[in-house]
Short mmCIF file of N, CA and C in Angstrom, two decimals:
data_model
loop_
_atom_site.label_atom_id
_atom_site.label_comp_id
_atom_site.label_asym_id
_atom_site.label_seq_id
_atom_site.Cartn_x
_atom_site.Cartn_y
_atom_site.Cartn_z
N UNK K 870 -81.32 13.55 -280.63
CA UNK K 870 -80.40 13.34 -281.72
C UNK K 870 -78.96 13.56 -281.29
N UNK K 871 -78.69 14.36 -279.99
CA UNK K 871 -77.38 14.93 -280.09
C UNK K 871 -76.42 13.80 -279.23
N UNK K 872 -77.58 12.58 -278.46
CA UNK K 872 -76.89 11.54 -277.40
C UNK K 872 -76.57 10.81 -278.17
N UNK K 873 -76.86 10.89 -280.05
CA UNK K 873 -76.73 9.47 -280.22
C UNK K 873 -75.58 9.84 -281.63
N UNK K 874 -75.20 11.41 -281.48
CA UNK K 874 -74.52 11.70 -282.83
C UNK K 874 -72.61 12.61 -282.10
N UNK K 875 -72.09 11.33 -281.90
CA UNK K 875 -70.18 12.02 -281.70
C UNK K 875 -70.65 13.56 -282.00
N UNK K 876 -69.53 13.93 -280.77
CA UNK K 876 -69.16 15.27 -280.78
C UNK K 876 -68.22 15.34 -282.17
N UNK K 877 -68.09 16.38 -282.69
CA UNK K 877 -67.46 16.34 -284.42
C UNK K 877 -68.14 16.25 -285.28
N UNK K 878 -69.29 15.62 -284.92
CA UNK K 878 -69.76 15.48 -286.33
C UNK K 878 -69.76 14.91 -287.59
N UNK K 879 -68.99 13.84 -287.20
CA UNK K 879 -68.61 12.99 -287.96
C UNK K 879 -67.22 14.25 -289.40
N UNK K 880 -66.81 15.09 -288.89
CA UNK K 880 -66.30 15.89 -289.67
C UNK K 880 -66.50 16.85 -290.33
N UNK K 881 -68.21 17.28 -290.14
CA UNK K 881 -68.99 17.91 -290.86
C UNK K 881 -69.16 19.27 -290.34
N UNK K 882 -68.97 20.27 -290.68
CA UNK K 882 -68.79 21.58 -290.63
C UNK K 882 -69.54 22.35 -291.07
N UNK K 883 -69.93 23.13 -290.27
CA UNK K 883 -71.00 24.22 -290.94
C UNK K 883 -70.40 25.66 -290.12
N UNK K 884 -70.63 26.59 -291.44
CA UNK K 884 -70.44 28.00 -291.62
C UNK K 884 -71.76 28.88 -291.32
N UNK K 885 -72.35 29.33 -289.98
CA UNK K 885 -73.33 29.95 -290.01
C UNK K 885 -74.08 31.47 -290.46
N UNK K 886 -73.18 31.24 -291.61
CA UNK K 886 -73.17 33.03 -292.47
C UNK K 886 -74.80 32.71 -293.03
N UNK K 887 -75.68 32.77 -292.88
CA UNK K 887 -77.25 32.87 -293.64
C UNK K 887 -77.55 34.30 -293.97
N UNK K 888 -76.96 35.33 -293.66
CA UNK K 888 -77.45 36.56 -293.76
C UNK K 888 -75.86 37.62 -294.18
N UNK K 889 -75.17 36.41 -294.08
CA UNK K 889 -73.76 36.99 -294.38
C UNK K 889 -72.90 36.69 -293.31
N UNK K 890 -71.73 37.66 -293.48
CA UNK K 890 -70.68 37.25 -292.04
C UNK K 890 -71.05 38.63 -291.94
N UNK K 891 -71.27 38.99 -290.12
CA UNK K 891 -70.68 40.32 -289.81
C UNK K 891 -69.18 40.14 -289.26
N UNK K 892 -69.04 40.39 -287.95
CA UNK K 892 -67.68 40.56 -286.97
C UNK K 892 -67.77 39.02 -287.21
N UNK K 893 -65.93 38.76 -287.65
CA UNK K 893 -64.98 39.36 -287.52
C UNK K 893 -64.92 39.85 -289.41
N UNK K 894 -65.48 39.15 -290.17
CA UNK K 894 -65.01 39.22 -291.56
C UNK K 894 -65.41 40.33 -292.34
N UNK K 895 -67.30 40.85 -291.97
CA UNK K 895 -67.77 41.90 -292.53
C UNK K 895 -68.06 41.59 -294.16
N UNK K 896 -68.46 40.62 -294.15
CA UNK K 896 -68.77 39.82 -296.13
C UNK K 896 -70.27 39.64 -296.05
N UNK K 897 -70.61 40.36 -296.93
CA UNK K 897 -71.93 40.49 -297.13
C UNK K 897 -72.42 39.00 -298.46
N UNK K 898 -71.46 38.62 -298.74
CA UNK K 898 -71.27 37.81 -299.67
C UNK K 898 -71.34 36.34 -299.40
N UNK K 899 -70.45 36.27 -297.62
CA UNK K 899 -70.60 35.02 -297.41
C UNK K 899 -71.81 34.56 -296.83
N UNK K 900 -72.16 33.26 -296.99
CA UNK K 900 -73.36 32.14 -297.57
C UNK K 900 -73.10 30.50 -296.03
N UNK K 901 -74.35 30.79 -295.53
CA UNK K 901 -74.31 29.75 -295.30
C UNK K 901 -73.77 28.52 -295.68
N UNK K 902 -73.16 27.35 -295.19
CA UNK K 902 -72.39 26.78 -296.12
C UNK K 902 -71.88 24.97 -294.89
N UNK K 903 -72.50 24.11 -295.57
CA UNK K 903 -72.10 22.51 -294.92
C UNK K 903 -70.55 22.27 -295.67
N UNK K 904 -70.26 21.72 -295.16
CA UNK K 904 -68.74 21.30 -295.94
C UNK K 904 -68.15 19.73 -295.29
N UNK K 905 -67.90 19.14 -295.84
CA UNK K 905 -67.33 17.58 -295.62
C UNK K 905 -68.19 16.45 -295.44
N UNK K 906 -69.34 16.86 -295.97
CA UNK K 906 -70.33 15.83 -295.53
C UNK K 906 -70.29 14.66 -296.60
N UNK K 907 -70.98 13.61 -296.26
CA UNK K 907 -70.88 12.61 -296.93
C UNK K 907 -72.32 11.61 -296.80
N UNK K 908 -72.54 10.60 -297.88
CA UNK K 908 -73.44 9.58 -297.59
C UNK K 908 -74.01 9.12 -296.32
N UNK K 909 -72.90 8.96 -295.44
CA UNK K 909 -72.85 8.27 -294.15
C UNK K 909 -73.41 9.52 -293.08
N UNK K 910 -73.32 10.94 -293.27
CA UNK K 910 -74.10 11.84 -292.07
C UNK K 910 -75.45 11.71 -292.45
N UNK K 911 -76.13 12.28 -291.14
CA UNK K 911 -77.65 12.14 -291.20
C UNK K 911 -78.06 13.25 -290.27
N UNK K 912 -79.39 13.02 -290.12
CA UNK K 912 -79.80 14.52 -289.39
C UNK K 912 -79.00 14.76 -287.93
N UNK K 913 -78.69 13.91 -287.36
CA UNK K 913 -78.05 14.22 -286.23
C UNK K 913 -76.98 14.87 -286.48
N UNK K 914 -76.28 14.66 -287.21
CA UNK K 914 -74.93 15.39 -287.97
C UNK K 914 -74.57 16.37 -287.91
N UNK K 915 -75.98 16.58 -288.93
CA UNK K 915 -76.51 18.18 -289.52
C UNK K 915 -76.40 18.95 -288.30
N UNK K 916 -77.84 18.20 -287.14
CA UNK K 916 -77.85 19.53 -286.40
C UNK K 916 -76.76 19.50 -285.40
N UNK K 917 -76.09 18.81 -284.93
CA UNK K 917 -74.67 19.31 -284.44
C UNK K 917 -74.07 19.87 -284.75
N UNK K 918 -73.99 19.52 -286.14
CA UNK K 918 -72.53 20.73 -287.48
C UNK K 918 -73.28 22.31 -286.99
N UNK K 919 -74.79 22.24 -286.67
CA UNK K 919 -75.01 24.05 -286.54
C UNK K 919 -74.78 24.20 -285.24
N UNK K 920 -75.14 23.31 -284.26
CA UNK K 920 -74.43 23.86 -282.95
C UNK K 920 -73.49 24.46 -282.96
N UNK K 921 -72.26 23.46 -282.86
CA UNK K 921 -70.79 23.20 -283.24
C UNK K 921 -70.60 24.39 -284.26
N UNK K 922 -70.92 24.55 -285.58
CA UNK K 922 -70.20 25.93 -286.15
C UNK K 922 -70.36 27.01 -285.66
N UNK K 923 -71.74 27.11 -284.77
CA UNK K 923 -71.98 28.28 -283.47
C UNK K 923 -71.13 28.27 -283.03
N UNK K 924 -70.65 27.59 -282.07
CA UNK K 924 -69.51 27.76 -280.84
C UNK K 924 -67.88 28.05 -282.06
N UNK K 925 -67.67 27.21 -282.66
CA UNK K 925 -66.86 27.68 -283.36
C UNK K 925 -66.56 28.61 -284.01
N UNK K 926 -67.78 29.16 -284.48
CA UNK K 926 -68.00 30.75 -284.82
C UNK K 926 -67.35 31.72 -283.50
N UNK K 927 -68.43 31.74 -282.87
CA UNK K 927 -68.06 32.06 -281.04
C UNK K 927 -66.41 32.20 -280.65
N UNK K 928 -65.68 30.99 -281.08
CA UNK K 928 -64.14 30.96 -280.77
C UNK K 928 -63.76 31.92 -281.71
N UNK K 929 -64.04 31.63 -282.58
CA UNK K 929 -63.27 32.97 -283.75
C UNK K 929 -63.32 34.09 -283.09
N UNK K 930 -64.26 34.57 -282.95
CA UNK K 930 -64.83 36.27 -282.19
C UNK K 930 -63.93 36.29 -281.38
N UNK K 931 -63.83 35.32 -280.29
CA UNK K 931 -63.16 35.21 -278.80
C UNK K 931 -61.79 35.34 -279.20
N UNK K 932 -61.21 34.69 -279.91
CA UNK K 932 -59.99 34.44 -280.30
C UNK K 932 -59.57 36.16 -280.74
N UNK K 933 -60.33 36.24 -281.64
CA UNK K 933 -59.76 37.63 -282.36
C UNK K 933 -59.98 38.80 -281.50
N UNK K 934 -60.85 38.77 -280.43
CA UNK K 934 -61.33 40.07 -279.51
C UNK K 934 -59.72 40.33 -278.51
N UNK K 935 -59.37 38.64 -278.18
CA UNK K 935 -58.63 38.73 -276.70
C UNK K 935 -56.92 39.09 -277.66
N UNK K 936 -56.97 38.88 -278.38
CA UNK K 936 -55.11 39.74 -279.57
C UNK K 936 -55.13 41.04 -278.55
N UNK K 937 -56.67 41.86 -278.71
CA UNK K 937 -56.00 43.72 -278.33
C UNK K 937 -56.42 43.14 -276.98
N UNK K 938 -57.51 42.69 -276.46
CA UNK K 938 -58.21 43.36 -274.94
C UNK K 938 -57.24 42.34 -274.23
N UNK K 939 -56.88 41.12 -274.22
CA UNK K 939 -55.96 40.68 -273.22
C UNK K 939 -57.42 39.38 -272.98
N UNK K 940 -56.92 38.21 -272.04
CA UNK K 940 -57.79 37.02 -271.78
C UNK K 940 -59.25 37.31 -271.29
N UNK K 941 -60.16 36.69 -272.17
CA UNK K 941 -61.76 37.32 -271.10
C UNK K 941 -61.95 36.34 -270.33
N UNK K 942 -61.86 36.44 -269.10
CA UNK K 942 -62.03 36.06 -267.75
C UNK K 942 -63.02 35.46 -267.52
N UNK K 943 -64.52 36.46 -267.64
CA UNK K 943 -65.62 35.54 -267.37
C UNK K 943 -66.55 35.69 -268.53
N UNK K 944 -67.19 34.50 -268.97
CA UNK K 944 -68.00 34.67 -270.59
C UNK K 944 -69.76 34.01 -269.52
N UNK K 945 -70.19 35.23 -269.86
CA UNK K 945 -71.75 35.11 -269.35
C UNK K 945 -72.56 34.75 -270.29
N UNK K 946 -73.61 33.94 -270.05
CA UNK K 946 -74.50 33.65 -271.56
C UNK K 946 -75.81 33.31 -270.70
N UNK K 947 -76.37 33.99 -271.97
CA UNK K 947 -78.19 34.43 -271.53
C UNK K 947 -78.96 34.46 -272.98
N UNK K 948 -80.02 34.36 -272.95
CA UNK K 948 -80.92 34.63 -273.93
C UNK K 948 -81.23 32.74 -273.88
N UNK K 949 -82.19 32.73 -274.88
CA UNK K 949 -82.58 31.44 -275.20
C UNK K 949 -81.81 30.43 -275.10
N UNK K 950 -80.99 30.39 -276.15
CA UNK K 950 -79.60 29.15 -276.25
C UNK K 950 -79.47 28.49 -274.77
N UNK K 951 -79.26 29.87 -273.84
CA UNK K 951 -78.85 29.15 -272.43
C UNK K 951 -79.54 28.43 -271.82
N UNK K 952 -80.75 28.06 -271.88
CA UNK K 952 -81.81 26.89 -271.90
C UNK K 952 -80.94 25.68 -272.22
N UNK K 953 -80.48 25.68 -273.22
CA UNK K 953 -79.97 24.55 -273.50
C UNK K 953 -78.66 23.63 -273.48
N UNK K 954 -78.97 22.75 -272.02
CA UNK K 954 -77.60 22.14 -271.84
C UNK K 954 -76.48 21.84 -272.63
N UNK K 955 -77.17 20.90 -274.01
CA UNK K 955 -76.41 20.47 -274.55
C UNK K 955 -75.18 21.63 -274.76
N UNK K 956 -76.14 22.86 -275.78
CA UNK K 956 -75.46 23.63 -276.55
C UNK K 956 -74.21 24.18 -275.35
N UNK K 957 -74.79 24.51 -274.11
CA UNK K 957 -73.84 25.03 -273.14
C UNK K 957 -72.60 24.57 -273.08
N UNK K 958 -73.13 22.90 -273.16
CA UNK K 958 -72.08 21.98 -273.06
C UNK K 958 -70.61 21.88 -274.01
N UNK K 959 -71.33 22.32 -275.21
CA UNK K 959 -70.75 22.25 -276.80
C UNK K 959 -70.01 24.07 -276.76
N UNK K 960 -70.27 24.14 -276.07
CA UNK K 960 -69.96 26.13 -276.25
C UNK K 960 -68.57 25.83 -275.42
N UNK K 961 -69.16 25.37 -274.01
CA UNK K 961 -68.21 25.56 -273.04
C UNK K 961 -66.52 25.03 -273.23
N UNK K 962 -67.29 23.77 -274.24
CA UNK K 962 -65.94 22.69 -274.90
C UNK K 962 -65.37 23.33 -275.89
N UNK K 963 -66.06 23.87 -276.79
CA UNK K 963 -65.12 24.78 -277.77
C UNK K 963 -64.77 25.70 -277.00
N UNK K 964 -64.99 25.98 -276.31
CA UNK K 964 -64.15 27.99 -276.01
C UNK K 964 -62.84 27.05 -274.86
N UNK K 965 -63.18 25.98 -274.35
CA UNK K 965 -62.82 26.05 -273.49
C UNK K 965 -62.69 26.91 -271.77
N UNK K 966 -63.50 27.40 -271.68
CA UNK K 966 -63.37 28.51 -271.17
C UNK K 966 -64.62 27.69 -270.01
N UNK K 967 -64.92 28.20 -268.51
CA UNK K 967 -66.19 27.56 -268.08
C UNK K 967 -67.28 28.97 -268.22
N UNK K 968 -68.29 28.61 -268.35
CA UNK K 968 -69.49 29.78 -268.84
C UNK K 968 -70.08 29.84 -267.37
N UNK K 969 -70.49 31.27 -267.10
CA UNK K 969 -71.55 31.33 -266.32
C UNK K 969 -72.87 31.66 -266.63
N UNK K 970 -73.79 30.71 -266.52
CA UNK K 970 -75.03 30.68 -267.18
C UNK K 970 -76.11 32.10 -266.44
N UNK K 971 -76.53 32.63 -267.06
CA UNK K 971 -77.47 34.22 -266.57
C UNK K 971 -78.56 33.61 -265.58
N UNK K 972 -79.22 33.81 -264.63
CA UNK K 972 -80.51 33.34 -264.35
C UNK K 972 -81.73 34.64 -264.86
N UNK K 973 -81.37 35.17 -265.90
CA UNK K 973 -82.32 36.03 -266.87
C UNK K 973 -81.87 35.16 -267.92
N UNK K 974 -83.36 34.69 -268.55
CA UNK K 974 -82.88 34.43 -270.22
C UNK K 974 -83.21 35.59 -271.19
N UNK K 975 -84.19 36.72 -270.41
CA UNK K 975 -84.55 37.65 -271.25
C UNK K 975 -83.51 38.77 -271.45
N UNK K 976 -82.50 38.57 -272.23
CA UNK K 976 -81.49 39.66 -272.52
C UNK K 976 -82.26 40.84 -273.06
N UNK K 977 -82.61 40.79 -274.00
CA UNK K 977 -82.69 42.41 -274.54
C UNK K 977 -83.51 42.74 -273.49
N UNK K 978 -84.57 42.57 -272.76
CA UNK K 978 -85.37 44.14 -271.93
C UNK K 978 -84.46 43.65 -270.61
N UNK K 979 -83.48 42.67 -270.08
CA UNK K 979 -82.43 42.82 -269.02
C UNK K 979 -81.64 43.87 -269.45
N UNK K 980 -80.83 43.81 -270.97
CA UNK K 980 -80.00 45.01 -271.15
C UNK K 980 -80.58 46.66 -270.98
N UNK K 981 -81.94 46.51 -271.86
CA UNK K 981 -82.85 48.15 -271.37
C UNK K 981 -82.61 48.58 -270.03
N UNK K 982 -83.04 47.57 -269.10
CA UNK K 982 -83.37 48.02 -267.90
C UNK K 982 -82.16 48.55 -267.43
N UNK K 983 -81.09 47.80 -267.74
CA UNK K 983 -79.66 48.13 -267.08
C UNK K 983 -79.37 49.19 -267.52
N UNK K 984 -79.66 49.54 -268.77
CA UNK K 984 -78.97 51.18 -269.04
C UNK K 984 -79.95 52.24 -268.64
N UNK K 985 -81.09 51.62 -268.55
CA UNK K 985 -82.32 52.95 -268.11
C UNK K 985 -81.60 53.18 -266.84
N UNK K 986 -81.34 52.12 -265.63
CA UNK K 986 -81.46 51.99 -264.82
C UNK K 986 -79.61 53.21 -264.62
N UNK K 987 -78.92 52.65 -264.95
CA UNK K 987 -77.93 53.26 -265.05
C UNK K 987 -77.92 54.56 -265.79
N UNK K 988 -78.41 54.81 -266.58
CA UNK K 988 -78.98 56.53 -267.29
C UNK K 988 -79.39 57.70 -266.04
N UNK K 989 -80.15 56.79 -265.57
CA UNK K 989 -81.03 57.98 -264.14
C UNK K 989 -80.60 57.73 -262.77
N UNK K 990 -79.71 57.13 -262.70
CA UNK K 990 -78.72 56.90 -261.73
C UNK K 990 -79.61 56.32 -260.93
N UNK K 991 -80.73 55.35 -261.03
CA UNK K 991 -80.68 54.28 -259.87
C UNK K 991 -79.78 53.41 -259.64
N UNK K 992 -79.13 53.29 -260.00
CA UNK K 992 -78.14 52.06 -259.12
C UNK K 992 -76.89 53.05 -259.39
N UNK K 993 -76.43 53.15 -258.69
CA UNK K 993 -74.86 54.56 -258.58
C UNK K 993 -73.95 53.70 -259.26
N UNK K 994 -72.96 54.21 -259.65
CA UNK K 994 -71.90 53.32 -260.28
C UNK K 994 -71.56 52.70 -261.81
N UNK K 995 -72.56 53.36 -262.06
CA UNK K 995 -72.79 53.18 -263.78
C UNK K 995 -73.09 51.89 -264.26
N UNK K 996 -73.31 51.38 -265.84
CA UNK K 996 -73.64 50.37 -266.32
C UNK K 996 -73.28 49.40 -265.52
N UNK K 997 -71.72 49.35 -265.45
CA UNK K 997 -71.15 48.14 -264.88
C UNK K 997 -72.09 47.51 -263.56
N UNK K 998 -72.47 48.61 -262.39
CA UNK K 998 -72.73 48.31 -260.96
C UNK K 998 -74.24 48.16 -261.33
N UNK K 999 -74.86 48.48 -262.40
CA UNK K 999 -75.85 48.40 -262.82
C UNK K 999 -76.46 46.41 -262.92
N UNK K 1000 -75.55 46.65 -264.00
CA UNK K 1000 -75.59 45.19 -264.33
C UNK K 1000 -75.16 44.16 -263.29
N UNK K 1001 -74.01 44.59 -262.58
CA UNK K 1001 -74.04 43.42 -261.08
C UNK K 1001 -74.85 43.76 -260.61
N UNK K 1002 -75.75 44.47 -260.23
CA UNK K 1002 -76.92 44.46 -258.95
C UNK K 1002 -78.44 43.77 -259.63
N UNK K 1003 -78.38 43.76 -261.19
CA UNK K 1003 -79.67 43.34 -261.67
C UNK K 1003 -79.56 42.16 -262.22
N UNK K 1004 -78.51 41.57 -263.17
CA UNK K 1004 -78.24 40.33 -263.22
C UNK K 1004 -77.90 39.17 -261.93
N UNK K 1005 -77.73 37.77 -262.13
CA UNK K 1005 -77.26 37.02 -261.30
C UNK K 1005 -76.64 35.77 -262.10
N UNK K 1006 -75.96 34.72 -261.64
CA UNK K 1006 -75.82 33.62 -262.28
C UNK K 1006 -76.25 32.31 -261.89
N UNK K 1007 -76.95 31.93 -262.27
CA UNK K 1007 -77.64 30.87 -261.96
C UNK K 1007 -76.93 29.46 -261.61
N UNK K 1008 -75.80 29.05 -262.38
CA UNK K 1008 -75.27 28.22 -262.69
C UNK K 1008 -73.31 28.29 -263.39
N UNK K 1009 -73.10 27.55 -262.95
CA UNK K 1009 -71.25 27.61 -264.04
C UNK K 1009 -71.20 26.23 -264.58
N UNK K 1010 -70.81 26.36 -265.84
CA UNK K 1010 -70.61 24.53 -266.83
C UNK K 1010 -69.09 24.81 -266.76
N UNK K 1011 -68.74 24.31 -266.56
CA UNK K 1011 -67.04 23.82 -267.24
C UNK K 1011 -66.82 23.04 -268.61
N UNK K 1012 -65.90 23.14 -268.95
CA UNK K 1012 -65.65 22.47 -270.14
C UNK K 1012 -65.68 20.95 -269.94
N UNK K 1013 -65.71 19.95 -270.73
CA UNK K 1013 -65.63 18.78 -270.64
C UNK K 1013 -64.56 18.30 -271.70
N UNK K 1014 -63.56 17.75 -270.66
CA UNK K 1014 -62.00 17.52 -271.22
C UNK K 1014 -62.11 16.48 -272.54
N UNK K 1015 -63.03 15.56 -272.69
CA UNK K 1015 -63.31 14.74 -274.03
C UNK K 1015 -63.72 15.12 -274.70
N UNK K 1016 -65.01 16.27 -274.17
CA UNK K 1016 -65.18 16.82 -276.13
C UNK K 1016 -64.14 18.30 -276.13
N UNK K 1017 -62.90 18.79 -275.36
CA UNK K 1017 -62.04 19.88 -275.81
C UNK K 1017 -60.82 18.95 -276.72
N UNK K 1018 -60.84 17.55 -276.23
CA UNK K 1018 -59.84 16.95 -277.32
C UNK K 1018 -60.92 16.85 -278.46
N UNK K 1019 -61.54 16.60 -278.68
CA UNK K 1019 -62.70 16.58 -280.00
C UNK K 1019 -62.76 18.43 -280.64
N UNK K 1020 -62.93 18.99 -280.17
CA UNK K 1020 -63.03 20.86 -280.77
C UNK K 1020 -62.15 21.18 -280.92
N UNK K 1021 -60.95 20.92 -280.09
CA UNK K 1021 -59.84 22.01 -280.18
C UNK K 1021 -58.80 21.75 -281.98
N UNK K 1022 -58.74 20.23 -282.54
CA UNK K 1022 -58.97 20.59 -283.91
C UNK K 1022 -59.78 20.65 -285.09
N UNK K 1023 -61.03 20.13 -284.22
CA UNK K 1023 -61.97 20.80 -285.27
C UNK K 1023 -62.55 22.17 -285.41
N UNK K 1024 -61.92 22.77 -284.08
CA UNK K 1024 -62.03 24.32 -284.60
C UNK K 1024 -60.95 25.19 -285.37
N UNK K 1025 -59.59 24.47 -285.34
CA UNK K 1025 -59.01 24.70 -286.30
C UNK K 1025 -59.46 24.72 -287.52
N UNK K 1026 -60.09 23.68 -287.79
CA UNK K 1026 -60.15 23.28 -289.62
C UNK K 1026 -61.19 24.01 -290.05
N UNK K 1027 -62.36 24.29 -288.71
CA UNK K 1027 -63.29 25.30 -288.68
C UNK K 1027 -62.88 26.48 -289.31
N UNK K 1028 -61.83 27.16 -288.83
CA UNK K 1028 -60.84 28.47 -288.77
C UNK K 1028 -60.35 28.87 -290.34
N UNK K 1029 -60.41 27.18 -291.02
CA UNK K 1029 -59.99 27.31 -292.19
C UNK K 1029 -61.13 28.06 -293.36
N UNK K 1030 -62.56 27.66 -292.81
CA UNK K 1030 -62.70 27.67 -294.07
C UNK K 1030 -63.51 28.89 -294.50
N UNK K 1031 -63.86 29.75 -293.91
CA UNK K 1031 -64.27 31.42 -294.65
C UNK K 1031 -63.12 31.87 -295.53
N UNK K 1032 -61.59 31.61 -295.13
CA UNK K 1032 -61.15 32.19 -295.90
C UNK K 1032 -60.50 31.12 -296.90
N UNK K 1033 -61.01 30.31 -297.14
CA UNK K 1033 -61.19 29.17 -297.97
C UNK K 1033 -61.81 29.21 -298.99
N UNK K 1034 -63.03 29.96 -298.44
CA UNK K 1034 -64.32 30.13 -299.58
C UNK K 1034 -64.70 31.64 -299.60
N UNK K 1035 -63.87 32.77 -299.07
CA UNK K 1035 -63.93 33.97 -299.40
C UNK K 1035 -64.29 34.34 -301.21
N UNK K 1036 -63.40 33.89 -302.09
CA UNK K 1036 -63.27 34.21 -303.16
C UNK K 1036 -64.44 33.72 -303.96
N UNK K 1037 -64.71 32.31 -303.42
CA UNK K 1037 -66.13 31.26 -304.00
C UNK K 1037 -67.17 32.30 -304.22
N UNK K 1038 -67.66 32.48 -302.47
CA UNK K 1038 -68.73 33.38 -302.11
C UNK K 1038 -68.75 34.27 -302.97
N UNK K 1039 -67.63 35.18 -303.62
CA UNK K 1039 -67.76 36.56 -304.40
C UNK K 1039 -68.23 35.74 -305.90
N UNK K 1040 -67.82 34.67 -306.45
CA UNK K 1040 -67.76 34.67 -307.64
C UNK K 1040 -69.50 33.49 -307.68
#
């Protein structure tokens, strides 16, 4: 569905709050939520608009983390998702940024191990030397310069709309 459906989405936007927003907004209120759709989208649409509001979600975080900590340098990604080219593809283009893909997809018992491992001082040097000696990267995507002209304002308009529909959500 995703070779045969434009990056954008034909305009269609999705808000991946299903359980609420946590970081950055903390709204227990906000609601999953499609916005701009029309007659003419179809399932391909759809499931791009949830990719795509992922990664756009993703930029928000990124955006709002790097104000205090300063530019993040390298963005590692693991767990399931990273299986999947496309999404890599669609991540890498919104953040702009190039990803280095984990060659662990199993994050949570990779993270255990790293702090057990770092707790009892097998690997000297704490979490950090922990985690370089047990992780690796399998792979690096770069962004792809045609779909960053395609994200870079649809993550704007993205940007717009929680606090668009802040007040909705409450009422």
């Amino acid at each position: 569905m995703l070779a045969t459906t434009a990056p954008g989405a034909g305009g269609l936007r999705y808000l991946p709050y299903l359980s609420g927003s946590a970081t950055p907004f903390w709204d227990d209120q906000a609601r999953g939520t499609f916005a701009g759709f029309t007659e003419s989208h179809g399932a391909g649409e759809f499931y791009r608009a949830v990719l795509e509001g992922l990664a756009f979600e993703t930029k928000v975080l990124l955006d709002r983390l790097e104000v205090p900590a300063g530019r993040v340098e390298e963005i590692v990604v693991l767990g399931g998702g990273s299986a999947s080219r496309a999404w890599i593809e669609i991540l890498a283009s919104v953040l702009n940024r190039p990803l280095a893909i984990s060659a662990t997809t199993e994050a949570t018992a990779l993270g255990a191990a790293i702090l057990a491992a770092s707790a009892v001082d097998l690997v000297p040097g704490g979490v950090a030397a922990a985690a370089e000696s047990m992780a690796g990267v399998e792979r690096r995507v770069q962004p792809t310069p045609e779909l960053v002209a395609v994200y870079a304002p649809a993550s704007q308009s993205y940007a717009q709309l929680y606090p668009a529909l802040k007040a909705w959500f409450r009422s």
